[in-house]
mmCIF file of C-alpha atoms and ligand atoms in Angstrom:
data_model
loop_
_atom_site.group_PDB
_atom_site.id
_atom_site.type_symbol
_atom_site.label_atom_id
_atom_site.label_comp_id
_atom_site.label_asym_id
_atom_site.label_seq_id
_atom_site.Cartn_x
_atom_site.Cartn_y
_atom_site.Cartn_z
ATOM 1 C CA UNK A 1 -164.728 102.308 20.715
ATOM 2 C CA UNK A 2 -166.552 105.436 22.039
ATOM 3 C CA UNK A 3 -170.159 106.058 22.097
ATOM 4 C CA UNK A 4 -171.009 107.627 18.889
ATOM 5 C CA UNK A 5 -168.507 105.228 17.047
ATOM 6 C CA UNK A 6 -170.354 102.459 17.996
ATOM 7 C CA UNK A 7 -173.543 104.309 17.603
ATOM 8 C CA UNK A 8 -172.186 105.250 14.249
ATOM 9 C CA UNK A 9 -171.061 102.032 13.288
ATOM 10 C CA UNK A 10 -174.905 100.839 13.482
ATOM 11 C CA UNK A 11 -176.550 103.465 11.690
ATOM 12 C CA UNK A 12 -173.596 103.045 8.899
ATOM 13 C CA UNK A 13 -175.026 99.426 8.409
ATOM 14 C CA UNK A 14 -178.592 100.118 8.747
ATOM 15 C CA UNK A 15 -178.716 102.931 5.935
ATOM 16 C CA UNK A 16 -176.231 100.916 3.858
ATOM 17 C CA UNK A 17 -178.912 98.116 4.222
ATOM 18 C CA UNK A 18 -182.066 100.777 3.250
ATOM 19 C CA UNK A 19 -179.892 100.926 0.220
ATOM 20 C CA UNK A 20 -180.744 97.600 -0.655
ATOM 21 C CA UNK A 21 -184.117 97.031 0.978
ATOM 22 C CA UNK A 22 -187.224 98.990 2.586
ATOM 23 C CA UNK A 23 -188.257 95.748 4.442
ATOM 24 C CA UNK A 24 -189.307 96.256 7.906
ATOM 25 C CA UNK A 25 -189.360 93.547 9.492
ATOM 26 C CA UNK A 26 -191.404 92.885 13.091
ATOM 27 C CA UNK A 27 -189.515 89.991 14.069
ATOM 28 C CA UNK A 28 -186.018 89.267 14.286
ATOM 29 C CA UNK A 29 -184.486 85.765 14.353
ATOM 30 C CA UNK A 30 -181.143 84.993 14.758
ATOM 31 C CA UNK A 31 -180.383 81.238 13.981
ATOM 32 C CA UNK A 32 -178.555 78.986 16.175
ATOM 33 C CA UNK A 33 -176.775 75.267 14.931
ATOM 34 C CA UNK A 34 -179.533 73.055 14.241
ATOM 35 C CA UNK A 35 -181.776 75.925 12.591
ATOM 36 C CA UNK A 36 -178.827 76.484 9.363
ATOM 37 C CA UNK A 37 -181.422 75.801 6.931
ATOM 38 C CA UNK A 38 -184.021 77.817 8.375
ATOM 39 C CA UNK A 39 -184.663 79.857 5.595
ATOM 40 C CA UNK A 40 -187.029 77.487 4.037
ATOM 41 C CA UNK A 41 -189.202 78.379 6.346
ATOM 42 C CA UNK A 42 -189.415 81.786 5.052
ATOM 43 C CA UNK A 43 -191.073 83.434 1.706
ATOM 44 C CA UNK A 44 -187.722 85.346 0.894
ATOM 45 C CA UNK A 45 -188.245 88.833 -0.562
ATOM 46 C CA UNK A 46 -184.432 90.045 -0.127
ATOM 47 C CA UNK A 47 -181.016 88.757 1.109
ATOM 48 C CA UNK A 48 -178.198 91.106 2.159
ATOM 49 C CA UNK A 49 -175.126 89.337 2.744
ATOM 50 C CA UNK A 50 -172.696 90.449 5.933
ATOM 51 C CA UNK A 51 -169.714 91.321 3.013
ATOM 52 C CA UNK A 52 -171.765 93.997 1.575
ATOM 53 C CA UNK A 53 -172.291 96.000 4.666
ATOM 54 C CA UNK A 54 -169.072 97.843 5.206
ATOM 55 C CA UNK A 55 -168.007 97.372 9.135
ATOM 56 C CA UNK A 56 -170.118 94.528 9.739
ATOM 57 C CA UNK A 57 -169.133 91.235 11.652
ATOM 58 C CA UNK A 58 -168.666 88.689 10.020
ATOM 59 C CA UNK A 59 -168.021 84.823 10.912
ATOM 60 C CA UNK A 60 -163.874 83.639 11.025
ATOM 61 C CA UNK A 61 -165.041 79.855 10.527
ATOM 62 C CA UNK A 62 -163.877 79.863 6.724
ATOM 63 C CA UNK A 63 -166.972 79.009 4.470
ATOM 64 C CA UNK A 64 -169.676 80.434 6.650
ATOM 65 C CA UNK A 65 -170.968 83.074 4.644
ATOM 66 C CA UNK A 66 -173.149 84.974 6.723
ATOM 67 C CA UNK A 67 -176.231 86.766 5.580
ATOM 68 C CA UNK A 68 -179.334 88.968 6.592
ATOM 69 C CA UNK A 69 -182.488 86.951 5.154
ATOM 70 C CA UNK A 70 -185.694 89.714 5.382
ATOM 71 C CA UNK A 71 -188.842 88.310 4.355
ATOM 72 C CA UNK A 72 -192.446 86.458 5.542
ATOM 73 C CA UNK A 73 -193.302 83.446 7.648
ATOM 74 C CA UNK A 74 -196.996 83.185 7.578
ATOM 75 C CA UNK A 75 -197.863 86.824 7.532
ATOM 76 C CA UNK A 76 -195.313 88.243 9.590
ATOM 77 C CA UNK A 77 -192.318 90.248 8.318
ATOM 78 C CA UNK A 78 -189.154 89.036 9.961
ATOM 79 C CA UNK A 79 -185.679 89.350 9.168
ATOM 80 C CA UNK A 80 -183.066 85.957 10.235
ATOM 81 C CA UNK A 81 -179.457 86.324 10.637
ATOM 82 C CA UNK A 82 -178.291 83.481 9.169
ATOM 83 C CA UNK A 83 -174.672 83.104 10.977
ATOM 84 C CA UNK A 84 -173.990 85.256 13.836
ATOM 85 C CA UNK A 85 -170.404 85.631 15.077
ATOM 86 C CA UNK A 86 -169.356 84.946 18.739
ATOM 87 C CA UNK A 87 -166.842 87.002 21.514
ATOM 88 C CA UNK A 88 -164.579 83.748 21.225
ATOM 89 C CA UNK A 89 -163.483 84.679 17.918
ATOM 90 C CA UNK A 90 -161.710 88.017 19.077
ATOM 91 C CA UNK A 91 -164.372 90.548 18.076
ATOM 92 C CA UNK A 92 -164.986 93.555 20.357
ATOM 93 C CA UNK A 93 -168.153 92.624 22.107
ATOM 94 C CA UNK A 94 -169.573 95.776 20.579
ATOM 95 C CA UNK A 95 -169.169 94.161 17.071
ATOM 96 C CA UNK A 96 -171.288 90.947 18.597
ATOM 97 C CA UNK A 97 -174.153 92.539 19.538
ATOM 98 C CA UNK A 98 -174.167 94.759 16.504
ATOM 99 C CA UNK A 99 -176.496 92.676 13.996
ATOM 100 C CA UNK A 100 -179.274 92.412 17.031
ATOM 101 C CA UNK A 101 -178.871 96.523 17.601
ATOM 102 C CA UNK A 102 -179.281 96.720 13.561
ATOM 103 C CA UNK A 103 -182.398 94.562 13.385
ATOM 104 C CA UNK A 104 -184.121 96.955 16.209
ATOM 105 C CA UNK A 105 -182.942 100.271 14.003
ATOM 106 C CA UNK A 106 -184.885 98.067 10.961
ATOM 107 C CA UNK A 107 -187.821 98.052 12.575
ATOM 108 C CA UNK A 108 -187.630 94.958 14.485
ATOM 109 C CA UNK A 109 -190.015 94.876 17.759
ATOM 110 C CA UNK A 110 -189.236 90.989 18.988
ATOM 111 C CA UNK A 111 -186.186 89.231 18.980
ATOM 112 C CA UNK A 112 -186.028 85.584 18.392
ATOM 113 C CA UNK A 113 -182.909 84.322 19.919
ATOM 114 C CA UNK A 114 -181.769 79.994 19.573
ATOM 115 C CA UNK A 115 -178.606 78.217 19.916
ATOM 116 C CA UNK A 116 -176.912 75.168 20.714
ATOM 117 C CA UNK A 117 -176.554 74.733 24.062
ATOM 118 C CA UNK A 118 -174.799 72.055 26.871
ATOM 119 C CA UNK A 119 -177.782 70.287 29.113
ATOM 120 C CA UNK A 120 -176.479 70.980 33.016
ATOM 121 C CA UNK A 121 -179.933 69.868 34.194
ATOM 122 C CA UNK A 122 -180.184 66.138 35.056
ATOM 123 C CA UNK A 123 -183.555 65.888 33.724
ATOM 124 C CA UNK A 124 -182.262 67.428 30.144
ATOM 125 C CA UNK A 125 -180.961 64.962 27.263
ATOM 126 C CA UNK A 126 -179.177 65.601 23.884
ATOM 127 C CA UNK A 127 -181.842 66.649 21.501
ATOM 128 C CA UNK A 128 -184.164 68.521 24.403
ATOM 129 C CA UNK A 129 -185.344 71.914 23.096
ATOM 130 C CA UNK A 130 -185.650 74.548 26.458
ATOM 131 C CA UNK A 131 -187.149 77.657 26.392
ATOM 132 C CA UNK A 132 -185.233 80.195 28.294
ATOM 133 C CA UNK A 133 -186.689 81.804 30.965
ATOM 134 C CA UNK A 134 -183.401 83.878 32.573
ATOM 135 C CA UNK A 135 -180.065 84.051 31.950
ATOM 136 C CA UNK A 136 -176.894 84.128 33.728
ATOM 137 C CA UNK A 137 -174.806 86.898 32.218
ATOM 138 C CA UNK A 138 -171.709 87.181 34.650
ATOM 139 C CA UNK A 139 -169.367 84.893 32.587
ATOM 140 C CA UNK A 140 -169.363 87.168 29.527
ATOM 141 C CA UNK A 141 -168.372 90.779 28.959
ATOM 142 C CA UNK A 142 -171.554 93.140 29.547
ATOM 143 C CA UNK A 143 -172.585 94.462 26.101
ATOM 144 C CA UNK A 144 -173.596 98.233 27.526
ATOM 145 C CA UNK A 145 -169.880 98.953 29.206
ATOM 146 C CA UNK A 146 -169.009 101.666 28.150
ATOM 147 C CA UNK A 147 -170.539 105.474 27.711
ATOM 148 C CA UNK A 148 -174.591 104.826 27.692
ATOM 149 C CA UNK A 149 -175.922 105.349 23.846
ATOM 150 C CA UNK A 150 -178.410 106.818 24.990
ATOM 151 C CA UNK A 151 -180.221 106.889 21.287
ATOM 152 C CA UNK A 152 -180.380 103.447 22.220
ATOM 153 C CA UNK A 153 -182.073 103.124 26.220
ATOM 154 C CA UNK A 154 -181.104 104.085 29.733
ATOM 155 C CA UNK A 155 -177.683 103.515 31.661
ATOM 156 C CA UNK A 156 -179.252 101.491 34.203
ATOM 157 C CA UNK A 157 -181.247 98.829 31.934
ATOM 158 C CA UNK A 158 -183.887 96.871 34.180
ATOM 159 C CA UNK A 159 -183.352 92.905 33.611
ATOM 160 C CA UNK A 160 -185.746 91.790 35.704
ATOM 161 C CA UNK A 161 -187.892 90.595 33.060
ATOM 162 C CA UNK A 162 -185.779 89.648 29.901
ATOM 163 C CA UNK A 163 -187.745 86.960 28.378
ATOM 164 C CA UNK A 164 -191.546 88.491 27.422
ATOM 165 C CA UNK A 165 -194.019 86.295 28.924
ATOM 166 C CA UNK A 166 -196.151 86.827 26.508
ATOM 167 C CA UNK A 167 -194.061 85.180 24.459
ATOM 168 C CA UNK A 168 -193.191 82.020 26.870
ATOM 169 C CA UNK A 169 -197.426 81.516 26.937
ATOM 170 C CA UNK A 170 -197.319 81.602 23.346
ATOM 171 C CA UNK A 171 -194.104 79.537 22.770
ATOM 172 C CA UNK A 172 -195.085 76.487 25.362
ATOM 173 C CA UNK A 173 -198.905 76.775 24.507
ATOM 174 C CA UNK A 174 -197.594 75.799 20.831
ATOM 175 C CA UNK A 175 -195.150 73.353 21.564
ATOM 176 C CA UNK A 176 -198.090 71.692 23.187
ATOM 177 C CA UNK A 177 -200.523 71.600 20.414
ATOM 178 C CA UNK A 178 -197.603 70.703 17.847
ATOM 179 C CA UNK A 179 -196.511 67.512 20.486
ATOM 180 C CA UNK A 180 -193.509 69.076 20.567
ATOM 181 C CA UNK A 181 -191.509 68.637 24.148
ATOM 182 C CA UNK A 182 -190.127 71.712 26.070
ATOM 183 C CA UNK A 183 -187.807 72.125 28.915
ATOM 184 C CA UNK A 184 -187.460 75.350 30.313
ATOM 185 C CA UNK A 185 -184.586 76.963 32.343
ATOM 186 C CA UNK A 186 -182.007 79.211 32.911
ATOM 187 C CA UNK A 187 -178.812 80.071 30.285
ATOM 188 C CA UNK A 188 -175.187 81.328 31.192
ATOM 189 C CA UNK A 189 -173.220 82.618 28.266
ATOM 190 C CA UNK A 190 -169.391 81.882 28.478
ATOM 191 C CA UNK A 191 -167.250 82.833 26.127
ATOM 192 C CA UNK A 192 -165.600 79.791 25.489
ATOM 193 C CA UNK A 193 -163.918 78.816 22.883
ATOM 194 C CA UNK A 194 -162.995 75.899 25.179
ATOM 195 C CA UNK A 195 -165.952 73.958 26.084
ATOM 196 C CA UNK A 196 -166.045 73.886 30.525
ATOM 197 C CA UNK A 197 -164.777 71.933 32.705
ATOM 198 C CA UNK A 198 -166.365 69.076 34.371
ATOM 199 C CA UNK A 199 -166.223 71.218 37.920
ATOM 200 C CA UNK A 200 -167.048 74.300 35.715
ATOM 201 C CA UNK A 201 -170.147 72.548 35.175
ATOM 202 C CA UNK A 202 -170.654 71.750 38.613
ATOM 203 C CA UNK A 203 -170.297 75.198 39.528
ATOM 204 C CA UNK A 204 -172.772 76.244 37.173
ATOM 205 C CA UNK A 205 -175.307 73.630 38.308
ATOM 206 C CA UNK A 206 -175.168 75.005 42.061
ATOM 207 C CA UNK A 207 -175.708 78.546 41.046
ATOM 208 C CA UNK A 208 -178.781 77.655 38.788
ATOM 209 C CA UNK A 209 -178.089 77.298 35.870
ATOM 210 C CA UNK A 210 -179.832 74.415 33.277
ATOM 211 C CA UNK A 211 -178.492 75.361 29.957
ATOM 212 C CA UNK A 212 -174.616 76.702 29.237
ATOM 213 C CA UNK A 213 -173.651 78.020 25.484
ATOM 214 C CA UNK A 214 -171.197 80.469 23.947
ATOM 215 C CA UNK A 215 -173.850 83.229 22.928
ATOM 216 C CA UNK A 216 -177.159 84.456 22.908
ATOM 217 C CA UNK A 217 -176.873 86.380 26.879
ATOM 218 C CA UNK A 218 -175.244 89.533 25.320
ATOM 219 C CA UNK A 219 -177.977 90.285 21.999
ATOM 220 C CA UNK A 220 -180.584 89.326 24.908
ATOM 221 C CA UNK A 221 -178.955 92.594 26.947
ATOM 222 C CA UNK A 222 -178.453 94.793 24.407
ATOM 223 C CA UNK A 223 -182.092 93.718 23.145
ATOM 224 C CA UNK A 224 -183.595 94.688 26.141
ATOM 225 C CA UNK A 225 -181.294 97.518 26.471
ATOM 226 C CA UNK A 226 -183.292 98.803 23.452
ATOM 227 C CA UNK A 227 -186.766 97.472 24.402
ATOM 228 C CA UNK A 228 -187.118 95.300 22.432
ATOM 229 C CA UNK A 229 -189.329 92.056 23.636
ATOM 230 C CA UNK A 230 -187.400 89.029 23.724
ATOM 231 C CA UNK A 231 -187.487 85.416 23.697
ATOM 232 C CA UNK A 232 -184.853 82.266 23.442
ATOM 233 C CA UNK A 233 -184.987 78.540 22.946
ATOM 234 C CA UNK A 234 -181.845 76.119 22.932
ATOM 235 C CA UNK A 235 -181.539 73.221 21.258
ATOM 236 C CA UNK A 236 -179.935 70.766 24.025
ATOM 237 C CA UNK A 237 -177.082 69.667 21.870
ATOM 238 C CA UNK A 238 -175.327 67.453 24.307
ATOM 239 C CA UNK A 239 -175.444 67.008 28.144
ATOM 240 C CA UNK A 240 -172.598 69.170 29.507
ATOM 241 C CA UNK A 241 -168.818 68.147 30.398
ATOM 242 C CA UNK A 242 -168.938 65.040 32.691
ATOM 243 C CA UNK A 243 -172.372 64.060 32.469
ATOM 244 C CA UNK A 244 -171.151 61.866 29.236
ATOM 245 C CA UNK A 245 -168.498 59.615 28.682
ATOM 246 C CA UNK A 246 -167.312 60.541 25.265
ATOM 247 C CA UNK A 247 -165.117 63.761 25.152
ATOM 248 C CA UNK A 248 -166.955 66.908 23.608
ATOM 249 C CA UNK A 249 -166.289 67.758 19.758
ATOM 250 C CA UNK A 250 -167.661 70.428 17.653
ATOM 251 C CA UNK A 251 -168.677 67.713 14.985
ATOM 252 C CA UNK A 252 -171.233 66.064 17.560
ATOM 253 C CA UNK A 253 -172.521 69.066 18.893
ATOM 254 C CA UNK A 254 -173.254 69.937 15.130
ATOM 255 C CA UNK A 255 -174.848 66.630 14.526
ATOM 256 C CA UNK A 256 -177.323 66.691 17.150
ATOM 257 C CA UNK A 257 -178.120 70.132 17.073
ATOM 258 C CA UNK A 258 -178.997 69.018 13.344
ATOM 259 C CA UNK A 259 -181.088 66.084 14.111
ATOM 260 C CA UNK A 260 -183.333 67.840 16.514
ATOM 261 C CA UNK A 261 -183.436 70.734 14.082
ATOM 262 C CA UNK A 262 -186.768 69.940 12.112
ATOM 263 C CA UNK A 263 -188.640 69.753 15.340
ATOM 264 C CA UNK A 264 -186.872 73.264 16.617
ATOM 265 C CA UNK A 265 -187.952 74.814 12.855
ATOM 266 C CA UNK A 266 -191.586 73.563 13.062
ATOM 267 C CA UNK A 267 -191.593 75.160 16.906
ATOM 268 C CA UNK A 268 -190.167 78.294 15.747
ATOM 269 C CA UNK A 269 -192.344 79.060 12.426
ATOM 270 C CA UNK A 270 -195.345 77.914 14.519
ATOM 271 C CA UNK A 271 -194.402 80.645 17.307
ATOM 272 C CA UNK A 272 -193.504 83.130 14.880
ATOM 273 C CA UNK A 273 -197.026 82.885 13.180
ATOM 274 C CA UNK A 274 -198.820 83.879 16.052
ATOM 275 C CA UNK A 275 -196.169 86.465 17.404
HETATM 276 N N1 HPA B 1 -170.803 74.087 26.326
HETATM 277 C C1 HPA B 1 -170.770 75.312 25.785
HETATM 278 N N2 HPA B 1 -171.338 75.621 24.631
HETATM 279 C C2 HPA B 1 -171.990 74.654 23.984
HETATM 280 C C3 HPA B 1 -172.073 73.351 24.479
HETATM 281 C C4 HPA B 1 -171.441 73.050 25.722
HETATM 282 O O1 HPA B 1 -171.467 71.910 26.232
HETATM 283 N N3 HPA B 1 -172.801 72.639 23.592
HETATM 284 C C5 HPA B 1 -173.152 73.496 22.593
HETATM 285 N N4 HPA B 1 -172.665 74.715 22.825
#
């Protein structure tokens, strides 16, 4: 797609949204497994669902209807994708990153990033949360390829900060007081669908890397692309291929991405509160 389609295809799905809402929301979330339910968490003063915004992404896994959820927790506005879609499922990485582009046209200032995530660190076990502090992006297509929007943020985006440190004080200060544990590390994006191999793994291990999921590196680009300021936790699913004996199946990575996942809300309304 060229520039202005993609820039285009944004602004279509922002002012089809203003249609529905004036919300402006200051913080973004986008919801990861373990945080499906999130919405609890949040006085609700609008939904928009993803089939009602012509153009925009939305999730192949049949039954996952995805939705934009724009409303409070505590006092501060946010809006939470609830179900994101991922490169593996054939979209043009331009459609991926998309939703996080549309939150920032919304008024969005912070972007809340979480997933599910395989533990590469031996000191990580299933059910770990870990705040991200880098990322490893050369496994996965980069976002900004392409001609620069430029309504958007430079050509030559500066990544040598990604994850605010603001935010990192404020999001392992809280864990803290709320006795929650925190790893923290960096995350490489591949774009699966298959899960790695057991030397992938190794691989990743010598070049630095803790944490290894299927999303989350390319929002945090096009994020910072915009300026946004951005921060990520993952929710240590399961420790990666060959660290375990048993094989690796969706169904498990669901489950334990569920069990942590009223610790990970509690962590992430607490954050959000004081964003
Ligand atoms: N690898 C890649 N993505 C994942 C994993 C994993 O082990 N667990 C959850 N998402």
């Amino acid at each position: 797609m060229s520039e202005n389609q993609v820039y285009e295809k944004v602004m279509n799905c922002v002012n089809t949204i203003r249609l529905k809402t004036d919300f402006k929301p200051r913080v973004a979330i986008t919801l990861g497994s373990g945080l499906g339910d999130y919405a609890d968490q949040i006085e609700i003063k609008c939904e928009v669902p993803y089939s009602e915004i012509p153009g925009f992404p939305v999730s192949t896994v049949p039954g996952h209807d995805g939705r934009f959820i724009f409303g409070y927790v505590g006092d501060v506005p946010v809006v939470c994708m609830k179900g994101r879609v991922h490169y593996y499922e054939g979209y043009d990485i331009s459609d991926v990153v998309l939703p996080a582009r549309v939150m920032k046209m919304l008024g969005a200032e912070i972007l809340f990033l979480t997933n599910a995530a395989g533990g590469i660190n031996y000191n990580f076990a299933a059910g770990d949360l870990m705040l991200i502090n880098d990322h490893i992006s050369v496994f996965a297509p980069n976002p900004l390829i392409g001609p620069n929007i430029t309504e958007f943020g430079e050509r030559f985006t500066d990544m040598t900060t990604v994850y605010n440190k603001d935010l990192r004080k404020i999001i392992k200060e809280t864990a803290l007081e709320n006795k929650i544990p925190l790893k923290e590390g960096v995350y490489c994006q591949l774009t699966g669908p298959s899960f790695e191999s057991p030397a992938e793994i190794k691989m990743l291990r010598t070049l630095g890397v803790d944490a290894v999921g299927m999303s989350t590196v390319v929002e945090a680009i096009v994020a910072n692309h915009m300026g946004m300021k951005i921060c990520g936790i993952s929710c240590i699913s399961n420790l990666a291929a060959g660290m375990q004996a048993e094989p690796l199946s969706h169904e498990d990575v669901q489950k334990a991405a569920d069990t942590t996942g009223p610790m990970f809300k509690k962590l992430v309304t607490e954050c959000i509160k004081k964003f």
